[in-house]
């Protein structure tokens, strides 16, 4: 998402690790058209039913994106957790957006599809400035960056 980062407290040090990309979750029999790159274009989702988050960042992005494209849609269900959202998609209530890092394994019958120009979450490593040289903070930061780079590759 192209939002400014939240204001951090003074004396906080932040390092951006990367971005958590959002995918479209649908049933295998979704009938969605994919672009040559294998991604879903939101403009092709006119008339779809959605399983949405209760109000939140991704819900705001989705509703704004649908409105900007003048797409017809219906929010068929809302859920407060990713497992609940996945269960509603599996039950045929609609399609939904879920970030990759927050997504548990999908059950049989569901697929994850990349979205063209998807929303993302910035993932930050944050600690107090006064802790920058503490061995434990340095070691944990190094390990988090290693794990992050391993999962990206």
Coordinates of N, CA and C in Angstrom, one line a residue:
X1 N 0.8 -1.1 0.0 CA 0.0 0.0 0.0 C 0.9 1.2 0.0
X2 N 0.5 2.2 -0.7 CA 1.3 3.4 -0.7 C 0.9 4.4 0.3
X3 N 0.9 4.0 1.5 CA 0.6 4.9 2.6 C 1.9 5.3 3.3
X4 N 1.9 6.5 3.9 CA 3.1 6.9 4.7 C 3.2 6.0 5.9
X5 N 4.4 5.7 6.3 CA 4.5 4.8 7.5 C 3.9 5.5 8.7
X6 N 3.4 4.8 9.7 CA 2.9 5.4 10.9 C 4.1 6.1 11.6
X7 N 3.8 7.2 12.3 CA 4.8 7.9 13.0 C 5.4 7.0 14.1
X8 N 6.7 6.8 14.1 CA 7.3 6.0 15.1 C 7.7 7.0 16.3
X9 N 7.8 6.4 17.5 CA 8.2 7.3 18.6 C 9.6 7.8 18.3
X10 N 9.9 9.0 18.8 CA 11.3 9.5 18.6 C 12.2 8.4 19.3
X11 N 13.3 8.3 19.0 CA 14.2 7.3 19.6 C 13.9 5.9 19.2
X12 N 13.2 5.7 18.1 CA 13.0 4.4 17.5 C 13.7 4.3 16.2
X13 N 14.3 3.1 16.0 CA 15.0 2.9 14.8 C 14.3 1.8 13.9
X14 N 14.0 2.1 12.7 CA 13.2 1.2 11.8 C 14.1 0.8 10.6
X15 N 14.0 -0.4 10.2 CA 14.6 -0.9 9.0 C 13.5 -1.7 8.3
X16 N 13.3 -1.3 7.0 CA 12.3 -2.0 6.2 C 12.9 -3.3 5.7
X17 N 12.2 -4.4 6.0 CA 12.6 -5.7 5.5 C 12.1 -6.0 4.1
X18 N 10.9 -5.5 3.8 CA 10.3 -5.8 2.5 C 8.8 -5.6 2.5
X19 N 8.1 -6.2 1.6 CA 6.7 -6.1 1.5 C 6.0 -7.4 1.5
X20 N 4.8 -7.4 2.2 CA 4.0 -8.6 2.2 C 2.9 -8.4 1.2
X21 N 2.9 -9.2 0.1 CA 2.0 -9.0 -1.0 C 0.7 -9.7 -0.7
X22 N -0.4 -9.1 -1.3 CA -1.7 -9.7 -1.1 C -2.1 -10.5 -2.4
X23 N -2.7 -11.7 -2.2 CA -3.1 -12.5 -3.3 C -4.6 -12.6 -3.2
X24 N -5.2 -13.0 -4.4 CA -6.6 -13.3 -4.4 C -6.8 -14.7 -4.1
X25 N -7.7 -15.0 -3.2 CA -8.1 -16.4 -2.9 C -9.4 -16.7 -3.5
X26 N -9.5 -17.9 -4.2 CA -10.7 -18.3 -4.9 C -10.8 -19.8 -4.9
X27 N -12.0 -20.2 -5.2 CA -12.2 -21.7 -5.4 C -11.5 -22.1 -6.7
X28 N -11.1 -23.3 -6.8 CA -10.5 -23.8 -8.1 C -11.4 -23.6 -9.3
X29 N -12.7 -23.7 -9.1 CA -13.6 -23.5 -10.2 C -14.0 -22.0 -10.4
X30 N -13.1 -21.1 -10.1 CA -13.3 -19.7 -10.1 C -13.8 -19.1 -11.4
X31 N -13.3 -19.6 -12.5 CA -13.6 -19.1 -13.8 C -13.0 -17.7 -14.1
X32 N -12.0 -17.3 -13.3 CA -11.4 -16.0 -13.5 C -10.5 -16.0 -14.7
X33 N -10.4 -14.9 -15.4 CA -9.5 -14.7 -16.5 C -8.1 -14.2 -16.0
X34 N -7.1 -14.9 -16.3 CA -5.7 -14.5 -15.9 C -5.0 -13.8 -17.1
X35 N -4.2 -12.8 -16.7 CA -3.4 -12.1 -17.8 C -2.3 -13.1 -18.2
X36 N -1.5 -12.7 -19.2 CA -0.4 -13.5 -19.7 C 0.6 -13.8 -18.6
X37 N 0.8 -12.9 -17.7 CA 1.7 -13.1 -16.6 C 1.1 -14.0 -15.5
X38 N -0.1 -14.4 -15.6 CA -0.7 -15.3 -14.7 C -1.4 -14.6 -13.5
X39 N -1.5 -13.3 -13.6 CA -2.1 -12.5 -12.5 C -3.6 -12.1 -12.9
X40 N -4.3 -11.8 -11.8 CA -5.7 -11.3 -12.0 C -5.7 -9.8 -12.1
X41 N -6.4 -9.3 -13.0 CA -6.6 -7.8 -13.1 C -7.9 -7.5 -12.5
X42 N -7.9 -6.6 -11.5 CA -9.1 -6.2 -10.8 C -10.2 -5.7 -11.7
X43 N -9.8 -5.1 -12.8 CA -10.8 -4.6 -13.8 C -11.6 -5.7 -14.4
X44 N -11.1 -6.9 -14.3 CA -11.9 -8.1 -14.8 C -12.8 -8.7 -13.8
X45 N -12.9 -8.1 -12.6 CA -13.7 -8.7 -11.5 C -15.1 -8.0 -11.3
X46 N -15.6 -7.5 -12.4 CA -16.9 -6.8 -12.3 C -18.0 -7.8 -12.0
X47 N -18.9 -7.5 -11.1 CA -20.0 -8.3 -10.8 C -19.7 -9.4 -9.8
X48 N -18.5 -9.5 -9.2 CA -18.1 -10.5 -8.3 C -18.6 -10.3 -6.9
X49 N -18.8 -11.4 -6.2 CA -19.1 -11.3 -4.8 C -17.8 -11.5 -4.0
X50 N -17.6 -10.8 -2.9 CA -16.4 -10.8 -2.1 C -16.6 -11.2 -0.7
X51 N -15.6 -11.9 -0.1 CA -15.5 -12.1 1.3 C -14.5 -11.0 1.7
X52 N -14.9 -10.1 2.6 CA -14.0 -9.0 2.9 C -13.6 -9.1 4.4
X53 N -12.6 -8.3 4.8 CA -12.2 -8.1 6.2 C -13.3 -7.3 6.8
X54 N -13.4 -7.3 8.1 CA -14.1 -6.3 8.8 C -13.3 -5.0 8.5
X55 N -13.8 -3.8 8.8 CA -13.0 -2.6 8.4 C -11.6 -2.7 8.7
X56 N -10.7 -2.4 7.8 CA -9.3 -2.5 7.9 C -8.6 -2.0 6.7
X57 N -7.3 -2.1 6.7 CA -6.4 -1.6 5.6 C -6.8 -2.2 4.3
X58 N -6.9 -3.6 4.3 CA -7.1 -4.2 3.0 C -8.5 -4.0 2.5
X59 N -9.5 -4.0 3.4 CA -10.8 -3.7 3.0 C -10.9 -2.3 2.4
X60 N -10.3 -1.3 3.0 CA -10.3 0.1 2.4 C -9.7 0.0 1.0
X61 N -8.6 -0.7 0.9 CA -7.9 -0.7 -0.4 C -8.8 -1.4 -1.5
X62 N -9.5 -2.5 -1.1 CA -10.3 -3.2 -2.0 C -11.5 -2.3 -2.4
X63 N -12.2 -1.8 -1.5 CA -13.4 -1.0 -1.8 C -13.0 0.2 -2.6
X64 N -11.9 0.9 -2.3 CA -11.4 2.0 -3.1 C -11.1 1.6 -4.5
X65 N -10.4 0.4 -4.7 CA -10.0 -0.1 -6.0 C -11.3 -0.4 -6.8
X66 N -12.3 -1.0 -6.2 CA -13.5 -1.3 -6.9 C -14.2 -0.1 -7.3
X67 N -14.3 0.9 -6.4 CA -15.0 2.2 -6.7 C -14.3 2.9 -7.9
X68 N -12.9 3.0 -7.8 CA -12.2 3.7 -8.8 C -12.4 3.1 -10.2
X69 N -12.6 1.9 -10.3 CA -12.8 1.2 -11.6 C -14.3 1.1 -11.9
X70 N -15.2 1.7 -11.1 CA -16.6 1.7 -11.3 C -17.2 0.2 -11.5
X71 N -16.6 -0.7 -10.7 CA -17.0 -2.1 -10.8 C -18.2 -2.4 -9.9
X72 N -19.1 -3.2 -10.4 CA -20.2 -3.7 -9.7 C -19.7 -4.8 -8.8
X73 N -20.1 -4.8 -7.5 CA -19.6 -5.9 -6.6 C -20.6 -6.0 -5.5
X74 N -20.5 -7.1 -4.7 CA -21.3 -7.2 -3.5 C -20.4 -7.9 -2.5
X75 N -20.4 -7.3 -1.3 CA -19.7 -7.9 -0.1 C -20.7 -9.0 0.4
X76 N -20.4 -10.2 0.2 CA -21.3 -11.3 0.5 C -21.1 -11.7 2.0
X77 N -19.9 -11.5 2.5 CA -19.6 -11.9 3.9 C -18.4 -11.1 4.4
X78 N -18.3 -10.9 5.7 CA -17.1 -10.4 6.3 C -16.6 -11.3 7.3
X79 N -15.3 -11.2 7.6 CA -14.6 -12.1 8.6 C -13.5 -11.3 9.3
X80 N -13.3 -11.7 10.5 CA -12.3 -11.0 11.3 C -11.0 -11.7 11.3
X81 N -10.9 -12.9 10.8 CA -9.6 -13.6 10.8 C -9.4 -14.3 9.4
X82 N -8.2 -14.5 9.1 CA -7.9 -15.2 7.8 C -8.4 -16.6 7.7
X83 N -8.3 -17.4 8.7 CA -9.0 -18.7 8.6 C -10.5 -18.7 8.4
X84 N -11.1 -17.7 9.0 CA -12.6 -17.6 8.8 C -12.9 -17.1 7.3
X85 N -12.0 -16.2 6.9 CA -12.2 -15.7 5.5 C -12.0 -16.8 4.5
X86 N -11.0 -17.6 4.7 CA -10.7 -18.8 3.9 C -11.8 -19.8 3.9
X87 N -12.4 -20.0 5.0 CA -13.5 -20.9 5.1 C -14.8 -20.4 4.4
X88 N -15.0 -19.1 4.4 CA -16.1 -18.5 3.7 C -15.9 -18.6 2.2
X89 N -14.6 -18.3 1.7 CA -14.3 -18.5 0.3 C -14.5 -19.9 -0.1
X90 N -14.1 -20.9 0.7 CA -14.2 -22.3 0.4 C -15.7 -22.7 0.3
X91 N -16.5 -22.1 1.1 CA -18.0 -22.4 1.1 C -18.7 -21.7 0.0
X92 N -18.0 -20.9 -0.8 CA -18.6 -20.4 -2.0 C -19.2 -19.0 -1.9
X93 N -18.9 -18.3 -0.8 CA -19.5 -17.0 -0.5 C -18.9 -15.9 -1.5
X94 N -17.7 -16.1 -2.0 CA -17.1 -15.2 -2.9 C -15.6 -15.4 -2.9
X95 N -14.9 -14.4 -3.4 CA -13.5 -14.4 -3.5 C -12.9 -13.4 -2.5
X96 N -11.7 -13.5 -2.1 CA -11.1 -12.6 -1.1 C -9.6 -12.3 -1.3
X97 N -9.2 -11.3 -0.6 CA -7.8 -10.9 -0.6 C -7.1 -11.3 0.7
X98 N -6.0 -11.9 0.7 CA -5.3 -12.3 1.9 C -3.8 -12.1 1.7
X99 N -3.1 -11.4 2.6 CA -1.6 -11.3 2.5 C -0.9 -12.6 2.6
X100 N 0.2 -12.8 1.9 CA 0.9 -14.1 1.9 C 1.4 -14.4 3.3
X101 N 2.0 -13.5 4.1 CA 2.5 -13.9 5.4 C 1.5 -14.2 6.4
X102 N 0.3 -13.7 6.3 CA -0.8 -14.0 7.2 C -1.6 -15.2 6.8
X103 N -1.3 -15.8 5.7 CA -2.2 -16.9 5.2 C -1.7 -18.3 5.7
X104 N -2.6 -19.0 6.3 CA -2.3 -20.4 6.6 C -2.4 -21.2 5.3
X105 N -2.0 -22.5 5.4 CA -2.1 -23.3 4.2 C -3.6 -23.3 3.7
X106 N -3.8 -23.3 2.4 CA -5.1 -23.3 1.9 C -5.6 -24.8 1.8
X107 N -6.9 -25.0 2.1 CA -7.5 -26.3 2.0 C -7.6 -26.7 0.5
X108 N -7.8 -28.0 0.3 CA -8.0 -28.5 -1.1 C -9.3 -27.8 -1.6
X109 N -9.2 -27.5 -2.9 CA -10.3 -26.8 -3.6 C -10.1 -25.3 -3.7
X110 N -9.1 -24.7 -3.0 CA -8.9 -23.3 -3.1 C -7.5 -23.0 -3.7
X111 N -7.4 -21.9 -4.4 CA -6.2 -21.5 -5.0 C -5.9 -20.0 -4.7
X112 N -4.6 -19.7 -4.7 CA -4.1 -18.4 -4.5 C -3.6 -17.8 -5.8
X113 N -4.1 -16.7 -6.2 CA -3.8 -16.1 -7.5 C -3.2 -14.7 -7.3
X114 N -2.0 -14.5 -8.0 CA -1.4 -13.1 -7.8 C -2.4 -12.1 -8.5
X115 N -2.3 -10.9 -7.9 CA -3.1 -9.8 -8.4 C -2.2 -8.8 -9.1
X116 N -2.6 -8.3 -10.2 CA -1.8 -7.2 -10.9 C -1.9 -6.0 -10.1
X117 N -0.7 -5.4 -9.8 CA -0.5 -4.2 -9.0 C -1.2 -4.4 -7.6
X118 N -0.8 -5.4 -6.8 CA -1.5 -5.7 -5.6 C -1.2 -4.7 -4.5
X119 N -2.1 -4.7 -3.5 CA -1.7 -3.9 -2.3 C -0.6 -4.7 -1.5
X120 N 0.2 -4.0 -0.8 CA 1.2 -4.7 0.0 C 1.2 -4.1 1.4
X121 N 1.8 -4.8 2.3 CA 2.1 -4.3 3.7 C 3.6 -4.1 3.8
X122 N 4.1 -3.0 4.3 CA 5.5 -2.8 4.6 C 5.8 -3.6 5.9
X123 N 6.9 -4.4 5.8 CA 7.3 -5.1 7.0 C 8.5 -4.5 7.5
X124 N 8.5 -4.0 8.8 CA 9.5 -3.3 9.4 C 10.1 -4.0 10.6
X125 N 11.4 -3.8 10.8 CA 12.1 -4.3 12.0 C 12.3 -3.0 12.9
X126 N 11.8 -2.9 14.1 CA 11.8 -1.7 14.8 C 12.4 -2.0 16.2
X127 N 13.3 -1.1 16.7 CA 13.8 -1.2 18.0 C 14.2 0.2 18.5
X128 N 14.5 0.3 19.8 CA 14.9 1.6 20.3 C 16.3 1.9 19.8
X129 N 16.5 3.2 19.6 CA 17.8 3.7 19.2 C 18.9 3.3 20.2
X130 N 18.6 3.4 21.5 CA 19.5 3.0 22.5 C 19.9 1.6 22.5
X131 N 19.2 0.7 21.8 CA 19.5 -0.7 21.8 C 20.3 -1.1 20.5
X132 N 20.7 -0.2 19.7 CA 21.3 -0.5 18.4 C 22.5 -1.3 18.5
X133 N 23.3 -1.2 19.6 CA 24.5 -1.9 19.8 C 24.4 -3.1 20.8
X134 N 23.2 -3.4 21.3 CA 23.1 -4.5 22.2 C 23.3 -5.8 21.5
X135 N 24.1 -6.7 22.0 CA 24.3 -8.0 21.3 C 23.1 -8.7 21.0
X136 N 22.1 -8.8 21.9 CA 20.9 -9.5 21.6 C 20.1 -8.9 20.5
X137 N 20.0 -7.6 20.5 CA 19.2 -6.9 19.4 C 19.9 -7.1 18.1
X138 N 21.2 -7.0 18.1 CA 22.0 -7.2 16.8 C 21.8 -8.6 16.3
X139 N 21.9 -9.6 17.2 CA 21.7 -11.0 16.8 C 20.3 -11.3 16.3
X140 N 19.3 -10.8 17.0 CA 17.9 -11.1 16.6 C 17.6 -10.4 15.3
X141 N 18.1 -9.1 15.1 CA 17.9 -8.4 13.9 C 18.6 -9.2 12.7
X142 N 19.8 -9.7 12.9 CA 20.5 -10.4 11.9 C 19.7 -11.7 11.5
X143 N 19.2 -12.4 12.5 CA 18.4 -13.6 12.2 C 17.1 -13.3 11.5
X144 N 16.4 -12.2 11.9 CA 15.2 -11.9 11.2 C 15.5 -11.5 9.8
X145 N 16.5 -10.7 9.5 CA 16.9 -10.4 8.1 C 17.2 -11.6 7.3
X146 N 17.9 -12.6 7.9 CA 18.3 -13.8 7.2 C 17.1 -14.6 6.9
X147 N 16.2 -14.8 7.8 CA 14.9 -15.5 7.6 C 14.1 -14.8 6.5
X148 N 14.0 -13.5 6.6 CA 13.3 -12.8 5.6 C 13.9 -13.0 4.2
X149 N 15.2 -12.9 4.1 CA 15.8 -13.1 2.7 C 15.6 -14.5 2.3
X150 N 15.6 -15.5 3.2 CA 15.4 -16.9 2.8 C 14.0 -17.1 2.2
X151 N 13.0 -16.5 2.9 CA 11.6 -16.7 2.4 C 11.3 -15.9 1.1
X152 N 12.1 -14.9 0.9 CA 11.9 -14.1 -0.4 C 12.5 -14.9 -1.6
X153 N 13.6 -15.6 -1.4 CA 14.2 -16.3 -2.5 C 13.6 -17.6 -2.8

